[in-house]
CSV table of C-alpha atoms in Angstrom, one decimal:
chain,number,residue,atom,x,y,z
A,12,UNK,CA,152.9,62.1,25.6
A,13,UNK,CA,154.2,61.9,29.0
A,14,UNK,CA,152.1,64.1,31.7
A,15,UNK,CA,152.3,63.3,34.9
A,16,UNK,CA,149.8,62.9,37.8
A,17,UNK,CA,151.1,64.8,41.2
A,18,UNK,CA,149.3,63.2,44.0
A,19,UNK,CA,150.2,64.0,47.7
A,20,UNK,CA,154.1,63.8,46.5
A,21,UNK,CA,153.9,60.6,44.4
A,22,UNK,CA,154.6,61.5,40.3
A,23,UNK,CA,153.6,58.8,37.9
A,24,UNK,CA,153.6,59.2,34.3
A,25,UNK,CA,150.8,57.9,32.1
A,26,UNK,CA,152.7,54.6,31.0
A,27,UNK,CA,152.7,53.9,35.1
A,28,UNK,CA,149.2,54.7,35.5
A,29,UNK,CA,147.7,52.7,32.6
A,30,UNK,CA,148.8,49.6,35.0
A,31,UNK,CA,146.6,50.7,37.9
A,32,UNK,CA,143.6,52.2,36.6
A,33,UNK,CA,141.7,51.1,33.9
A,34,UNK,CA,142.4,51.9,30.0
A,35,UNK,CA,141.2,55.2,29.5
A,36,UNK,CA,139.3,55.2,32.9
A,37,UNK,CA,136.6,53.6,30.8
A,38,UNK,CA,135.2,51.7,33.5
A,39,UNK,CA,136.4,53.5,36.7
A,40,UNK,CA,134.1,56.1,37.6
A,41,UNK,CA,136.7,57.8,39.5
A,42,UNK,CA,139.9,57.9,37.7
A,43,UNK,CA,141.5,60.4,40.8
A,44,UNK,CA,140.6,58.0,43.5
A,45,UNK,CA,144.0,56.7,44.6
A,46,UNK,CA,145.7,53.4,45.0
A,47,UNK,CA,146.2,54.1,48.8
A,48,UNK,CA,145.1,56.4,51.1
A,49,UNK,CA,147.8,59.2,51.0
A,50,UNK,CA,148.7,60.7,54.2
A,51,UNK,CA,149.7,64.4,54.1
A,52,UNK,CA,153.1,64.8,55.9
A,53,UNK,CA,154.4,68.3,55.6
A,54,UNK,CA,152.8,71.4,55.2
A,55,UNK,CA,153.7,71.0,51.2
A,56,UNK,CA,150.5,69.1,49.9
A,57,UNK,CA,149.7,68.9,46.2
A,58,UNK,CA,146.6,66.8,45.0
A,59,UNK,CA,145.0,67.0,41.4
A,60,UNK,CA,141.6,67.4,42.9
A,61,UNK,CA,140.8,67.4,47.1
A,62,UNK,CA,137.1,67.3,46.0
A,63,UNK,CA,137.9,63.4,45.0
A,64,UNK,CA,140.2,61.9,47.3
A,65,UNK,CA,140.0,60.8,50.5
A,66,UNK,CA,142.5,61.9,52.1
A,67,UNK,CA,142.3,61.9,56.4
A,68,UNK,CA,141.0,65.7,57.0
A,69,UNK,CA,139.0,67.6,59.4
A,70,UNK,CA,137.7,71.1,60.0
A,71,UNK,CA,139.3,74.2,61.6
A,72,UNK,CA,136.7,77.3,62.2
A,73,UNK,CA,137.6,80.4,64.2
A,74,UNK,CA,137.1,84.6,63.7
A,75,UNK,CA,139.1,87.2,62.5
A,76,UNK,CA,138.9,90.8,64.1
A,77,UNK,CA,140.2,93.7,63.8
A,78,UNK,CA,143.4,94.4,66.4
A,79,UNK,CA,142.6,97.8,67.6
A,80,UNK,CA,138.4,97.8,68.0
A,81,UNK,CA,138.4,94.3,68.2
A,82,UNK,CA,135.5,94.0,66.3
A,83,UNK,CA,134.5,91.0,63.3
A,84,UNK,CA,135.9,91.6,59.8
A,85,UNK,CA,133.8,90.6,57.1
A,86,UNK,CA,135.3,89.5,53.6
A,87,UNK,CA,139.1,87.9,55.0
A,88,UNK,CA,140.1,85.3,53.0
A,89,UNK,CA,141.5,82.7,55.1
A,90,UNK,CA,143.2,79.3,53.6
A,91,UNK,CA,145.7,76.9,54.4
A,92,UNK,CA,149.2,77.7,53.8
A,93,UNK,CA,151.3,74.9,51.7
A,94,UNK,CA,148.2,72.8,50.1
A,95,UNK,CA,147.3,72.8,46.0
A,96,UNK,CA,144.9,73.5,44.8
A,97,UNK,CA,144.5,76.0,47.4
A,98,UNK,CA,141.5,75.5,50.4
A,99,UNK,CA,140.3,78.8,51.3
A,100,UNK,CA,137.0,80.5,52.1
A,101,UNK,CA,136.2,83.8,53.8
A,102,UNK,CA,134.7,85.1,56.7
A,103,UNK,CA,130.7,86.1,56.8
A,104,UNK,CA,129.3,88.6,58.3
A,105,UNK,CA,130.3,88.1,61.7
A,106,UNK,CA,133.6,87.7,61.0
A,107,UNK,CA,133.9,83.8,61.2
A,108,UNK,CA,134.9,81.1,59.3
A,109,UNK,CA,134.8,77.4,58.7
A,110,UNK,CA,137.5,75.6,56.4
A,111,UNK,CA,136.4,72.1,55.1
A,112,UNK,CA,138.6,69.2,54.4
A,113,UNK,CA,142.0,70.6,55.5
A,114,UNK,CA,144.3,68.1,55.8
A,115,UNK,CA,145.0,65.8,59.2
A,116,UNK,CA,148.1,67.2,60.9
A,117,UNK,CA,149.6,70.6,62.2
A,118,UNK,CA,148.7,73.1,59.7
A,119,UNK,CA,149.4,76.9,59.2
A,120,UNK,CA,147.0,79.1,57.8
A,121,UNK,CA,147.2,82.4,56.3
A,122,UNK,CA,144.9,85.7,56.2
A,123,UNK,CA,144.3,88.4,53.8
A,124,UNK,CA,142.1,91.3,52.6
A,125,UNK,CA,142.6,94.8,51.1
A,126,UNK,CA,143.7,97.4,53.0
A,127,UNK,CA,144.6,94.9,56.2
A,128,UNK,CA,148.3,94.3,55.4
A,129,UNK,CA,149.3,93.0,58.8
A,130,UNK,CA,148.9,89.7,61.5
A,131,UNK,CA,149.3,90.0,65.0
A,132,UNK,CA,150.3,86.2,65.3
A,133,UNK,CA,153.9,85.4,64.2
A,134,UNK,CA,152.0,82.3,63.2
A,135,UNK,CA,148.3,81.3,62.5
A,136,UNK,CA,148.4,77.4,63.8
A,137,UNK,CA,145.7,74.7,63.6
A,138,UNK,CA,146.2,70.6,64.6
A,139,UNK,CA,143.7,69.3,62.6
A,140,UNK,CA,141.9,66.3,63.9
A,141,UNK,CA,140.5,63.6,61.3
A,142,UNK,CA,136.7,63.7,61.3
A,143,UNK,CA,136.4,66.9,63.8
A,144,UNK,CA,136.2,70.8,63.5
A,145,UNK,CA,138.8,72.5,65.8
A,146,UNK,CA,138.4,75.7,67.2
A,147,UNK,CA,141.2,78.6,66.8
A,148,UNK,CA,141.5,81.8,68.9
A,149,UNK,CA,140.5,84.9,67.5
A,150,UNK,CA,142.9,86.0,64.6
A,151,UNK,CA,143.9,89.7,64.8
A,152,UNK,CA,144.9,91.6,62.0
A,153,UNK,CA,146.1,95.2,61.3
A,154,UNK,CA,144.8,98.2,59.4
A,155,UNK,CA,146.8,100.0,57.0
A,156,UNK,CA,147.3,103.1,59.3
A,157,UNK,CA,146.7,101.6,62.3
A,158,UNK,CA,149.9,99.3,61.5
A,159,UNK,CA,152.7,102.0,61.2
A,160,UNK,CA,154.7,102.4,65.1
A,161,UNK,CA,152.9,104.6,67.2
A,162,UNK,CA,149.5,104.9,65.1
A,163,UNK,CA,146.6,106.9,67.1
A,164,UNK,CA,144.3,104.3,68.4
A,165,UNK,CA,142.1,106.6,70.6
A,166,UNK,CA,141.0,109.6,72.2
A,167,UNK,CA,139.8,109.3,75.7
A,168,UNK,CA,137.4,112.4,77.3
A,169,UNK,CA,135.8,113.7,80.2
A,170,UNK,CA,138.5,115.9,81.6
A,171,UNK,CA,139.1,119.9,82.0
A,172,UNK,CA,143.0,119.9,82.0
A,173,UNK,CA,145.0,116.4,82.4
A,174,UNK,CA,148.3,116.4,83.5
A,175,UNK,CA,150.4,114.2,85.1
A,176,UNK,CA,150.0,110.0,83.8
A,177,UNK,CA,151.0,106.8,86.1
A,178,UNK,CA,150.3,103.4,85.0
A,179,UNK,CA,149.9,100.2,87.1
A,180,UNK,CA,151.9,98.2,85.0
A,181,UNK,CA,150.2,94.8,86.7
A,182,UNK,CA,146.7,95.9,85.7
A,183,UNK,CA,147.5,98.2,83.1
A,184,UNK,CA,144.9,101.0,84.6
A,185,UNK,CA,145.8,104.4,84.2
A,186,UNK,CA,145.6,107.3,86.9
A,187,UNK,CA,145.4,110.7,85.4
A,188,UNK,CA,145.8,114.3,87.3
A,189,UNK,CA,143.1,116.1,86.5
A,190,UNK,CA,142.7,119.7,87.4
A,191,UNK,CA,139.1,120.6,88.1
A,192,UNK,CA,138.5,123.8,90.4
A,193,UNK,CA,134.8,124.4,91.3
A,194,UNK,CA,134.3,128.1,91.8
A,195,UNK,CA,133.7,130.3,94.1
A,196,UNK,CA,135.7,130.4,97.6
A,197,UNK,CA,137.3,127.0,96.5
A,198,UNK,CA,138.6,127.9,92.9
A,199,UNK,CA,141.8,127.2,93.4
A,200,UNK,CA,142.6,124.9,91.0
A,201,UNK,CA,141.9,121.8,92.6
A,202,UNK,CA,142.5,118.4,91.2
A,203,UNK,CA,141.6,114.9,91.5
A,204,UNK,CA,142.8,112.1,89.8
A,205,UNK,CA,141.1,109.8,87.5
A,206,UNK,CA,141.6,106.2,87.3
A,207,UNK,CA,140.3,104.7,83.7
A,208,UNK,CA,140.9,101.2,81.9
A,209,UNK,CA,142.9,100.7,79.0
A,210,UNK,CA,140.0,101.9,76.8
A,211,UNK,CA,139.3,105.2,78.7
A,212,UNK,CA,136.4,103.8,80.7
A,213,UNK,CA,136.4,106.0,84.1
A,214,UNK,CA,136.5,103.5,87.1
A,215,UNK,CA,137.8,106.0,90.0
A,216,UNK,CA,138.5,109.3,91.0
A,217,UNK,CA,139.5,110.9,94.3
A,218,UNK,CA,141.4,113.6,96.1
A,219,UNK,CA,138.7,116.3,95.1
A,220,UNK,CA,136.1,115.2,97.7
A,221,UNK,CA,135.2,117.3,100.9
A,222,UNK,CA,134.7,113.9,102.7
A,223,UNK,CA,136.4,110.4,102.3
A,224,UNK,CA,134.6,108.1,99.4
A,225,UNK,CA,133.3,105.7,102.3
A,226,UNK,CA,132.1,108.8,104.1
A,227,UNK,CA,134.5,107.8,107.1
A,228,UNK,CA,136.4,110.7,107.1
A,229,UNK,CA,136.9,114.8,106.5
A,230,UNK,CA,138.8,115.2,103.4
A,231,UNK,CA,138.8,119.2,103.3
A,232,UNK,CA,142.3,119.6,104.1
A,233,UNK,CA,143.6,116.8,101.9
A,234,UNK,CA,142.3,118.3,99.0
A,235,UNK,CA,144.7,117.8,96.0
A,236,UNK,CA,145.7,121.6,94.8
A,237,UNK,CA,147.4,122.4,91.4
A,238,UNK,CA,148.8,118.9,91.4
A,239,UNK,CA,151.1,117.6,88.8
A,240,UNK,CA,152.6,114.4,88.5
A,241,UNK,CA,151.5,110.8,89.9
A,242,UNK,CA,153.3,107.5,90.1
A,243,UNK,CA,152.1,104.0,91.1
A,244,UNK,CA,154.0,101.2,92.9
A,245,UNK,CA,154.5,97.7,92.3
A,246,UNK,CA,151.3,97.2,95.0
A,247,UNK,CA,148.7,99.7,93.4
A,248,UNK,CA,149.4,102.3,96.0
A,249,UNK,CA,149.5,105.8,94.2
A,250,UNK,CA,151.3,108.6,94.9
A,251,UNK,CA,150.6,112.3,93.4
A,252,UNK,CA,152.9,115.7,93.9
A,253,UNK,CA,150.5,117.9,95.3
A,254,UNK,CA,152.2,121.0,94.0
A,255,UNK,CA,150.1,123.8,95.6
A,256,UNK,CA,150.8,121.9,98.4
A,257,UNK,CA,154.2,121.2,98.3
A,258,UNK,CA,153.5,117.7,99.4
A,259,UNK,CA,153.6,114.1,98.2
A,260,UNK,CA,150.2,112.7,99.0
A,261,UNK,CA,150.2,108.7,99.4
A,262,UNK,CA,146.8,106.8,98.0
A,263,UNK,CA,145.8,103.2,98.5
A,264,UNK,CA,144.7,101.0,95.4
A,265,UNK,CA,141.3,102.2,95.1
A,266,UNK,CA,142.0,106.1,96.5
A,267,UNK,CA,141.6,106.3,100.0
A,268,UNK,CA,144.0,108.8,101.5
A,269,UNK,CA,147.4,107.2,103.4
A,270,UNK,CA,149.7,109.5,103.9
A,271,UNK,CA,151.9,111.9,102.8
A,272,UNK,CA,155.7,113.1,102.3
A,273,UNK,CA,157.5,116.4,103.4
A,274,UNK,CA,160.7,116.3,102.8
A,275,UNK,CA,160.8,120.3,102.7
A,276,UNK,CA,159.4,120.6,99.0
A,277,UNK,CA,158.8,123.3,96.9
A,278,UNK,CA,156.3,123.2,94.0
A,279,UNK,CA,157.1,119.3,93.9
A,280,UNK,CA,156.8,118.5,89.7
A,281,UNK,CA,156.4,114.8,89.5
A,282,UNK,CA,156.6,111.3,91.4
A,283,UNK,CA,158.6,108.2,90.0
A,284,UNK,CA,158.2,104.6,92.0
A,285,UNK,CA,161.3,102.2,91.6
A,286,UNK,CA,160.2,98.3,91.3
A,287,UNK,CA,161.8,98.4,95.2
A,288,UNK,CA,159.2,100.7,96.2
A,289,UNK,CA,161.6,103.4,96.2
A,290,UNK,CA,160.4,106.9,95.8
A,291,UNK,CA,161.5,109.1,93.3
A,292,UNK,CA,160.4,113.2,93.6
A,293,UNK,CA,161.5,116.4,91.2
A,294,UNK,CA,161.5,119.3,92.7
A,295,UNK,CA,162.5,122.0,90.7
A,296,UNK,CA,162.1,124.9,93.2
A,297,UNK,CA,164.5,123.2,95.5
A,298,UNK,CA,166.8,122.6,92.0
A,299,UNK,CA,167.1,118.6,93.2
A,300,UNK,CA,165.5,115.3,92.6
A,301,UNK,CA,165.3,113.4,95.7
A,302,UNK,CA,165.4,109.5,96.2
A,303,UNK,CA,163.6,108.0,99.6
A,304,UNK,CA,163.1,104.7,100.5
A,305,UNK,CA,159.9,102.9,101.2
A,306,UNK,CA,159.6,104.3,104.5
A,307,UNK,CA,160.2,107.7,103.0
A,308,UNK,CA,163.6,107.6,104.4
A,309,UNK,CA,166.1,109.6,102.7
A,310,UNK,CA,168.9,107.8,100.4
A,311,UNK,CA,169.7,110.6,98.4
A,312,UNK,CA,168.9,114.2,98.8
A,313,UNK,CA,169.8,115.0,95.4
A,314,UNK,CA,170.6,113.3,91.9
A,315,UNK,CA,171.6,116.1,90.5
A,316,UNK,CA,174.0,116.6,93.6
A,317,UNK,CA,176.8,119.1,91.9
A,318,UNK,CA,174.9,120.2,89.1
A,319,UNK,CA,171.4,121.0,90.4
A,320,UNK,CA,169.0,122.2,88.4
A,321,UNK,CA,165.5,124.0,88.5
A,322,UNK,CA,164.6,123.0,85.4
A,323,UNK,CA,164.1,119.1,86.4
A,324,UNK,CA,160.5,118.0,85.3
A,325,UNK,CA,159.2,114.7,84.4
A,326,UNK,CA,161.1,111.4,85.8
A,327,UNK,CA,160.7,107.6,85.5
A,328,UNK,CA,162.4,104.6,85.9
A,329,UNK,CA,162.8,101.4,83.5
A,330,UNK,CA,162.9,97.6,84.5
A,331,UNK,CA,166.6,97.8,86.0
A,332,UNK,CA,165.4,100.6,88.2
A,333,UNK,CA,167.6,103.1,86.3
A,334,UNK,CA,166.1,106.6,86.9
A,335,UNK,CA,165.7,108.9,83.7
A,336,UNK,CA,165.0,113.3,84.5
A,337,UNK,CA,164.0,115.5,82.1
A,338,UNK,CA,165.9,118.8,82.5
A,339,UNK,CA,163.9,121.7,80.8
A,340,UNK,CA,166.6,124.3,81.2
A,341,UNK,CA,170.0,122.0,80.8
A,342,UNK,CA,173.1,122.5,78.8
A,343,UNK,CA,173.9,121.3,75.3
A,344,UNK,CA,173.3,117.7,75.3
A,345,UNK,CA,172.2,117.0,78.6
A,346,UNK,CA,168.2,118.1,78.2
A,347,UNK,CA,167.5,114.1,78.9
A,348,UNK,CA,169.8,112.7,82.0
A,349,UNK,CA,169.9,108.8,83.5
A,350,UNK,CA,170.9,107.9,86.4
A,351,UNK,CA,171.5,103.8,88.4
A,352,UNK,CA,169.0,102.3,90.4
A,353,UNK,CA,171.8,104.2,93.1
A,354,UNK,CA,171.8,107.7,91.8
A,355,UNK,CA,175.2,107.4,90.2
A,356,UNK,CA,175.2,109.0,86.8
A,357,UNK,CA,175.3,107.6,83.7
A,358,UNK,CA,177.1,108.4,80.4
A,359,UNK,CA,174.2,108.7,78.3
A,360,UNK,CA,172.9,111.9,78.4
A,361,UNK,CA,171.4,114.0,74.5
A,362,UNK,CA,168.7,116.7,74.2
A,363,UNK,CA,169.4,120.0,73.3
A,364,UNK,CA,167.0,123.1,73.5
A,365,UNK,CA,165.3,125.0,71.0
A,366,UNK,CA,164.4,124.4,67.2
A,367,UNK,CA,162.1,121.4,65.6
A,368,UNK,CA,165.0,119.3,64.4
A,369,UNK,CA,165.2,115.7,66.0
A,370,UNK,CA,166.9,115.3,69.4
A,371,UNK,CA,165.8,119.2,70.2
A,372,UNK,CA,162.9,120.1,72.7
A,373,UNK,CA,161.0,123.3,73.5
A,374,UNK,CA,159.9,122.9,77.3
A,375,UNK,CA,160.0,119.3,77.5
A,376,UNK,CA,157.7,117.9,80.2
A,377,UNK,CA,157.4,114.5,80.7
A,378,UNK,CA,159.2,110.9,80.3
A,379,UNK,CA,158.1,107.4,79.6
A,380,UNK,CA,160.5,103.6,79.0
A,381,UNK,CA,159.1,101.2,77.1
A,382,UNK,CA,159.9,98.4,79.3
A,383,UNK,CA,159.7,95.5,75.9
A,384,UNK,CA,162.5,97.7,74.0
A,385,UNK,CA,164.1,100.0,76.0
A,386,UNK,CA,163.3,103.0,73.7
A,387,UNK,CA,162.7,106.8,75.3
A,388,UNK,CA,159.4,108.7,74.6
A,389,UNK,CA,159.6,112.8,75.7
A,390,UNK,CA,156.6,114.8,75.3
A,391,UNK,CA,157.9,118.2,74.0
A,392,UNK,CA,155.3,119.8,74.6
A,393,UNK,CA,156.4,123.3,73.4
A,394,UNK,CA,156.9,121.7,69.7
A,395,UNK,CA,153.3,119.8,70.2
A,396,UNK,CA,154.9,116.0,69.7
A,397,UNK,CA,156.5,113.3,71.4
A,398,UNK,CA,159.9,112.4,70.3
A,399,UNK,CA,161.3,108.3,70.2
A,400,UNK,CA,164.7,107.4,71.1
A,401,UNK,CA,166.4,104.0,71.8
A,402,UNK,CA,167.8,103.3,74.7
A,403,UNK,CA,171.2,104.1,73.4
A,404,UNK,CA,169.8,108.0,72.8
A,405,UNK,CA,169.5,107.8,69.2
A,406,UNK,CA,166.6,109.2,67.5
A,407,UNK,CA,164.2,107.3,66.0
A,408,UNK,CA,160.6,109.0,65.2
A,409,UNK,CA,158.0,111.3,66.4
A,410,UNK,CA,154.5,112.1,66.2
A,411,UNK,CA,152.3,114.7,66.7
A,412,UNK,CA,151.7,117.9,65.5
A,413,UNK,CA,149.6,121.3,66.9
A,414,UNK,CA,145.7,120.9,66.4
A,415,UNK,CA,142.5,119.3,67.5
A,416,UNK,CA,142.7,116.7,64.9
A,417,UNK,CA,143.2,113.2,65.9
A,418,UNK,CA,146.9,112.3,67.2
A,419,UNK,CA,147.9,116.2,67.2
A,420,UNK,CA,148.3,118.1,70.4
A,421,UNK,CA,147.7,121.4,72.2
A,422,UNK,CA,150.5,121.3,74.8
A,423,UNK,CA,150.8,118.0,75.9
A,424,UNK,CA,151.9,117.5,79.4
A,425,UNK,CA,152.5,113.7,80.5
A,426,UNK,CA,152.9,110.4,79.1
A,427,UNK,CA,153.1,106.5,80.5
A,428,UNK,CA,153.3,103.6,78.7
A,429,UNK,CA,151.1,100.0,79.9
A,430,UNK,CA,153.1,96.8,79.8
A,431,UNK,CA,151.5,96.0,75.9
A,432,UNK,CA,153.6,98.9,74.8
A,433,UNK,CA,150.4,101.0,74.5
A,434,UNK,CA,151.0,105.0,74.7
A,435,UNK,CA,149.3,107.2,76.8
A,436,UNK,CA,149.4,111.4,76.5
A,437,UNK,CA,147.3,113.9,78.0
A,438,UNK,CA,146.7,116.5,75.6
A,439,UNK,CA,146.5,119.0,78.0
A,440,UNK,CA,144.7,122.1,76.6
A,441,UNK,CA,142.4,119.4,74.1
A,442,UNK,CA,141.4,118.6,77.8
A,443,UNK,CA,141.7,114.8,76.7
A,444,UNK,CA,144.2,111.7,76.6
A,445,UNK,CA,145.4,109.6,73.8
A,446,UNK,CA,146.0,106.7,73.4
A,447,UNK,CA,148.8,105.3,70.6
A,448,UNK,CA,150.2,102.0,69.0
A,449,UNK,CA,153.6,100.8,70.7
A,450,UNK,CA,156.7,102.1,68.7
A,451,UNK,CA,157.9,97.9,67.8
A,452,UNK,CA,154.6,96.2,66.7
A,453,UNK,CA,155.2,92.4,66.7
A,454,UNK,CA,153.4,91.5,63.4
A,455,UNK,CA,153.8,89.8,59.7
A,456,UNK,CA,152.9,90.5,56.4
A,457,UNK,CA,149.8,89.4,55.2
């Protein structure tokens, strides 16, 4: 008989071992305890029994919650990846853990429990001190559903009929047209805009108010009217197309009137801001999109210079400042048009109208970059989803569907995506916003 003993990477057969321990282990009372203290030095460890030999470990205890409510998740097994027999426990009821005896060094460790199938954390790390218990950060883990691209996360209330979506890409707040009205002489559709955190939590709103927040000024003649669209520069300023106005009305961070553009509009649609603070309008009555500086000086009267068109809606820009214009009434091809940081037009141009194939819109409204991979979000809102491109025009997904059921739509209006790659769409006539996982989620299998 020749077994062998495996102890942290040494193999000795029985013969060997009949030198160093006593015959038969009669008279050791501890026939694993080793020769010399082994010392673990990769993360492929194999002892017959940790229990029994003193190898140099230490502790590592941290939490696992859940990636979307953030909350604890009881019953994860968590061990340490690369050791046998295997050290693992699993979290208790607040979603903790503590792993004993895990050996000294940099080790990786790995999570798992039914129905969670995916890690937020390319890779779960611990440098285990001998004699200590180190603290890890929180580990995240997916859902099942929640871990497919764009998964509905949540829906945010407290609105009559959302429009128009900007995000502050620094702070990742996000400003929401909101048509109100109040009756009598002043039903005229009035609007204000909201300003809510990442999780829907209202911390603003202004433009509706007879008198300035600070009570400084007469608002009555700045009152937003049927407004639409609303953009936000790289300094928090805000600025909203103040259709029933034909306007461009010019907020500071936290709402207080500034100004506002004439450039001889017409039922101004939306408002784009270029990381130059250049400012981007549609106005479709007027058939043009219009570029101005930061001093609302003119660079280009129109984008669409020989082809105008009154169908332009929804416009944005991506990190190079490229300028993207949805075009609700163009020709075969050319519903979704981008332009340079210059208004120079570029090749890439796809959309087509009518029909629920992929790459075809009924009134599309509204367009969003995801600034991490380039890919294209359009709400068509006629066919009650949002279609995914990539930045080369090719279709990828889509989501939504008509209904009041979580992640369907009822004519969704705008969209705007935060710097996590989080989705934002106002639902408009679910008089809500929703909120969606990012199309490239950077996660592993548990």
């Amino acid at each position: 008989m020749n077994k062998k003993i495996i102890r942290s990477g040494f193999v000795l057969s029985l013969l060997s071992a009949s030198i160093l321990f006593a015959s038969s282990c009669g008279n050791n009372p501890n026939p694993y305890a080793p020769i010399a203290t082994p010392y673990p030095t990769s993360s492929s460890i194999i002892y017959n029994n940790p229990n029994n030999i003193n190898f140099p470990s230490g502790g590592v205890t941290g939490k696992v919650i859940d990636f979307i409510t953030k909350s604890p998740i009881i019953g994860v097994k968590v061990s340490v990846v690369g050791v046998r027999p295997e050290i693992s426990v699993m979290t208790n009821g607040t979603g903790t853990f503590t792993l004993p005896r895990v050996p000294e060094g940099r080790q990786v460790l790995a999570v798992s429990k039914k129905d969670y199938t995916k890690a937020i954390s390319s890779n779960i790390i611990a440098d285990i001190k001998v004699g200590s218990t180190v603290s890890i950060a929180d580990i995240n883990i997916l859902g099942n559903e929640s871990a497919s691209s764009n998964a509905f996360v949540k829906i945010f209330e407290g609105f009559k009929h959302p429009l128009g979506l900007g995000i502050n890409k620094n702070t990742g707040e996000l400003y929401v047209v909101d048509i109100i009205g109040i009756g009598n002489i002043l039903n005229y559709e009035r609007a204000e805009i909201k300003k809510i955190n990442s999780d829907g939590g209202l911390l603003l709103s202004f433009g509706s108010r007879l008198l300035s927040s600070d009570l400084s000024s007469i608002d009555l003649f700045r009152l937003l009217k049927n407004a639409s669209g609303v953009g936000v520069d790289g300094g928090g300023n805000i600025y909203v197309a103040d259709t029933g106005h034909s306007v461009v009305k010019k907020y500071g961070p936290e709402g207080k009137y500034v100004s506002e553009i004439k450039k001889d509009f017409s039922n101004v649609y939306d408002v784009a801001v270029t990381t130059q603070g250049n400012v981007l309008v549609s106005d479709p009555s007027n058939s043009r999109v219009i570029l101005l500086d930061s001093s609302n000086n003119i660079i280009l009267d129109n984008l669409l210079k020989d082809r105008p068109s009154d169908g332009v809606r929804g416009i944005t820009t991506d990190g190079a400042d490229n300028i993207y214009v949805v075009d609700s009434s163009g020709a075969q091809g050319q519903v979704i048009k981008i332009y340079d940081k210059y208004g120079v037009r570029l090749p890439l141009q796809f959309g087509r109208l009518g029909g629920l194939e992929p790459g075809s819109f009924n009134n599309p409204t509204d367009i969003a970059v995801d600034a991490a991979s380039g890919d294209i979000y359009v709400v068509d809102s006629g066919n009650n989803r949002i279609q995914r491109f990539n930045a080369q025009g090719n279709y990828l997904s889509e989501f939504g569907q008509f209904g009041t059921a979580n992640g369907s739509f009822n004519k969704p209006w705008g969209i705007a995506i935060d710097s996590a790659g989080y989705i934002y769409v106002s639902d408009t006539q679910n008089a809500r916003v929703q909120k969606f996982m990012p199309g490239r989620i950077a996660q592993n299998n548990l």
